[in-house]
Coordinates of C-alpha atoms in Angstrom, one line a residue:
M1 CA 114.6 96.2 85.5
N2 CA 115.5 97.5 82.2
E3 CA 118.8 98.9 81.0
S4 CA 118.2 102.1 82.4
G5 CA 117.9 100.6 86.0
R6 CA 114.5 101.6 86.3
L7 CA 111.8 99.1 87.9
R8 CA 109.1 98.1 85.6
V9 CA 105.6 97.9 86.9
L10 CA 102.3 96.5 85.5
L11 CA 98.9 97.7 87.0
A12 CA 96.1 95.0 87.1
D13 CA 92.9 96.3 88.3
D14 CA 89.3 96.8 86.9
Q15 CA 88.9 100.3 88.2
P16 CA 90.5 102.9 86.0
L17 CA 90.7 105.6 88.8
L18 CA 92.7 103.3 91.1
R19 CA 95.1 102.4 88.3
M20 CA 95.5 106.3 87.6
G21 CA 96.1 106.8 91.2
F22 CA 98.8 104.2 91.5
R23 CA 100.4 105.3 88.2
L24 CA 100.5 108.8 89.5
I25 CA 102.3 107.6 92.9
L26 CA 104.8 105.2 91.2
E27 CA 105.7 107.5 88.3
G28 CA 106.5 110.4 90.6
E29 CA 109.3 108.3 92.1
D30 CA 112.9 107.9 90.6
G31 CA 113.6 104.7 89.2
L32 CA 110.0 103.5 88.9
E33 CA 108.0 103.2 85.4
V34 CA 104.7 101.9 84.8
V35 CA 104.9 99.8 81.6
G36 CA 101.2 98.8 81.3
E37 CA 97.8 98.5 82.7
A38 CA 95.3 95.5 82.5
S39 CA 91.7 95.7 83.3
D40 CA 91.5 91.9 84.0
G41 CA 93.4 88.9 85.0
A42 CA 93.5 87.3 81.5
D43 CA 95.0 90.6 80.1
A44 CA 97.5 90.9 83.0
V45 CA 98.8 87.4 82.0
R46 CA 99.1 88.5 78.4
Q47 CA 100.8 91.7 79.4
V48 CA 103.4 89.8 81.5
G49 CA 104.4 87.7 78.9
R50 CA 104.8 90.9 76.3
L51 CA 106.2 93.4 78.8
D52 CA 108.3 91.6 81.2
P53 CA 107.7 93.8 84.1
D54 CA 109.6 93.4 87.4
V55 CA 106.5 93.8 89.6
V56 CA 102.9 93.5 89.0
L57 CA 100.1 95.1 91.2
M58 CA 97.4 92.6 91.1
D59 CA 93.7 93.1 92.2
V60 CA 92.2 90.0 93.4
R61 CA 88.6 90.6 92.3
M62 CA 88.6 91.1 88.5
P63 CA 86.3 90.0 85.5
T64 CA 87.3 87.2 83.0
L65 CA 90.0 86.0 85.2
D66 CA 90.5 86.9 88.9
G67 CA 93.8 87.8 90.3
I68 CA 94.3 84.6 91.9
E69 CA 94.3 82.6 88.8
A70 CA 96.1 85.2 87.0
T71 CA 98.8 85.1 89.7
R72 CA 99.0 81.4 89.6
A73 CA 99.3 81.4 85.6
I74 CA 102.0 84.0 85.9
T75 CA 104.1 82.0 88.4
R76 CA 103.7 78.7 86.5
S77 CA 104.9 80.3 83.2
G78 CA 108.2 80.9 84.7
A79 CA 107.9 84.8 84.4
R80 CA 110.3 86.7 86.6
A81 CA 107.7 89.3 87.8
R82 CA 107.0 89.5 91.4
I83 CA 103.3 89.9 92.3
I84 CA 101.9 92.0 94.8
I85 CA 98.3 91.1 95.7
L86 CA 95.7 94.2 96.1
T87 CA 92.9 93.7 98.5
T88 CA 90.3 95.9 100.4
F89 CA 90.3 94.0 103.6
D90 CA 93.3 93.0 105.9
L91 CA 92.0 89.5 106.7
D92 CA 90.8 88.4 103.4
E93 CA 90.9 84.8 102.2
Y94 CA 91.6 85.9 98.8
A95 CA 94.8 87.6 99.9
F96 CA 96.0 84.4 101.3
A97 CA 95.0 82.4 98.5
G98 CA 97.0 84.9 96.3
L99 CA 100.1 84.1 98.5
Q100 CA 99.7 80.2 98.1
A101 CA 99.4 81.1 94.2
G102 CA 102.9 82.7 94.3
A103 CA 102.4 86.3 95.2
S104 CA 105.2 87.8 97.0
A105 CA 103.2 90.1 99.1
F106 CA 99.8 91.8 99.5
L107 CA 98.8 95.3 100.2
L108 CA 95.6 97.0 101.2
K109 CA 94.2 99.2 98.4
D110 CA 94.3 102.2 100.8
V111 CA 97.9 101.9 101.4
A112 CA 100.0 105.1 102.0
P113 CA 101.9 106.2 99.0
A114 CA 105.3 105.6 100.8
E115 CA 104.4 102.3 101.6
L116 CA 103.4 101.3 98.1
V117 CA 106.5 102.5 96.7
Q118 CA 108.8 100.9 99.3
A119 CA 106.8 97.4 98.8
V120 CA 107.3 97.7 95.3
R121 CA 110.9 98.2 95.6
V122 CA 111.4 95.5 98.4
V123 CA 109.4 92.9 96.5
A124 CA 111.4 93.6 93.2
S125 CA 114.8 92.9 95.2
G126 CA 113.3 89.4 96.0
D127 CA 114.0 90.2 99.7
A128 CA 110.4 90.7 100.8
V129 CA 109.8 90.2 104.6
V130 CA 106.6 89.2 106.1
A131 CA 106.7 91.6 109.0
P132 CA 103.5 93.6 109.0
R133 CA 101.0 92.7 111.5
V134 CA 98.3 92.1 109.3
T135 CA 100.3 89.8 107.0
Q136 CA 101.1 87.5 110.0
R137 CA 97.5 87.5 111.1
L138 CA 96.4 86.7 107.6
L139 CA 98.7 83.7 107.7
E140 CA 97.5 82.5 111.2
T141 CA 93.9 83.0 110.3
Y142 CA 93.8 81.1 106.9
V143 CA 96.7 78.7 106.9
R144 CA 94.5 76.0 108.7
G145 CA 92.4 75.7 105.8
A146 CA 94.0 73.9 103.1
G147 CA 90.7 72.3 102.1
P148 CA 87.9 73.9 99.8
A149 CA 86.6 77.3 100.9
P150 CA 82.8 77.1 102.1
A151 CA 80.1 78.7 99.9
P152 CA 79.5 82.4 100.6
D153 CA 76.6 83.3 102.8
A154 CA 73.5 85.3 102.0
L155 CA 75.5 88.4 102.0
G156 CA 78.1 87.0 99.7
T157 CA 80.8 86.7 102.4
Q158 CA 82.8 83.8 102.5
A159 CA 84.0 82.6 105.9
P160 CA 87.5 81.3 106.8
P161 CA 88.0 77.7 105.7
A162 CA 87.7 74.9 108.3
A163 CA 90.7 73.9 110.2
V164 CA 92.7 70.8 108.8
P165 CA 96.0 69.3 110.1
A166 CA 99.0 70.4 108.4
S167 CA 101.2 67.8 106.7
R168 CA 105.0 67.7 107.1
D169 CA 106.8 67.9 103.9
P170 CA 109.7 65.4 103.7
L171 CA 111.8 68.1 101.9
L172 CA 112.2 69.8 105.5
E173 CA 114.4 66.8 106.2
D174 CA 116.8 68.3 103.9
L175 CA 117.4 71.4 105.8
T176 CA 120.2 71.6 108.3
P177 CA 119.4 72.6 112.0
R178 CA 121.0 76.1 111.2
E179 CA 118.7 76.3 108.1
T180 CA 115.8 75.2 110.1
E181 CA 116.3 78.0 112.6
M182 CA 116.6 80.5 109.9
L183 CA 113.2 79.3 108.3
E184 CA 111.5 79.7 111.8
A185 CA 113.1 83.1 112.3
M186 CA 111.9 84.2 108.7
S187 CA 108.5 82.9 109.8
E188 CA 108.4 85.4 112.5
G189 CA 108.8 88.0 110.1
L190 CA 112.5 89.0 110.9
S191 CA 114.6 90.7 108.6
N192 CA 118.1 89.5 107.6
A193 CA 119.8 91.9 109.9
E194 CA 117.5 90.9 112.9
I195 CA 118.3 87.3 112.2
A196 CA 122.0 87.9 112.1
H197 CA 121.7 89.8 115.4
R198 CA 119.8 87.0 117.0
Y199 CA 122.2 84.1 115.9
F200 CA 125.4 86.2 116.0
L201 CA 125.8 85.9 112.3
S202 CA 127.0 88.3 109.6
E203 CA 124.2 89.5 107.1
A204 CA 126.0 87.7 104.3
T205 CA 126.0 84.5 106.0
V206 CA 122.1 84.8 106.7
K207 CA 121.5 85.6 103.0
T208 CA 123.3 82.5 102.1
H209 CA 121.3 80.4 104.5
V210 CA 118.2 82.0 103.0
R211 CA 119.2 81.3 99.3
R212 CA 120.0 77.5 100.2
I213 CA 116.6 77.1 102.0
L214 CA 114.6 78.6 98.9
T215 CA 116.9 76.2 96.6
K216 CA 116.3 73.0 98.7
L217 CA 112.6 73.8 99.2
H218 CA 112.0 74.9 95.5
L219 CA 110.6 78.1 96.7
R220 CA 110.3 81.5 94.9
D221 CA 111.0 83.9 97.6
R222 CA 111.0 84.2 101.4
V223 CA 107.3 85.0 101.5
Q224 CA 106.7 81.8 99.9
A225 CA 108.9 80.4 102.7
V226 CA 106.9 81.6 105.3
V227 CA 103.6 80.3 103.7
Y228 CA 105.4 77.0 103.3
A229 CA 106.4 77.0 107.0
Y230 CA 102.8 77.5 108.1
E231 CA 101.4 75.0 105.6
T232 CA 103.7 72.1 106.7
G233 CA 103.4 72.7 110.5
L234 CA 106.9 73.8 111.0
V235 CA 105.3 76.9 112.4
T236 CA 102.1 76.9 114.1
P237 CA 99.5 79.7 114.6
S238 CA 100.2 81.7 117.9
N239 CA 96.6 82.6 118.4
P240 CA 94.0 80.2 117.4
D241 CA 91.3 82.8 118.0
Y242 CA 92.1 85.2 115.1

């Protein structure tokens, strides 16, 4: 966020019309500013370094460097920008790979304008919640596939990765029993207010627990905490038939 208090957004998509549509939506809102556009992942990485945006809307399929590798490069660089992956399908292995690479959320490209604006604001706050049903389904579908993805079939469609056993990270032992409960609740998609209600705590106390969890596990935000909880086996998919 700049000195004027406006959220700075970078658009990264190889379709000019889509970028134009997102720009019109975002710039029609108070407190939002589109500071740049990129037509491929490599340009997105360069512009993040130059423009220091708060949020990047990142398409997964772009030339030169795809959105997954661009997301990984941005998060590894230490940039403060939060990344929202844009995808066409709700159950998309590329969207899950984007979350693994460090993205804070994903949205379908046909997202309603109000939902797009809300997602940008929430992700920028660092308090993104994995609540939408499609996000939960995405995690449950692809979290079992930590190995390499199979080759595309004749139609170019890539099947979900094969199931592999999750490995429990020793860092989980650093969490207190209460923090473990908080992480499990976050993995259900509960907001701070909902967690506070469940455990008879104040929202301020829940926020403190969340911050400590992220620090102990060396995670970027609560969405990364949810991915981590699934990948390490702390939370298991509720429906293996997804």
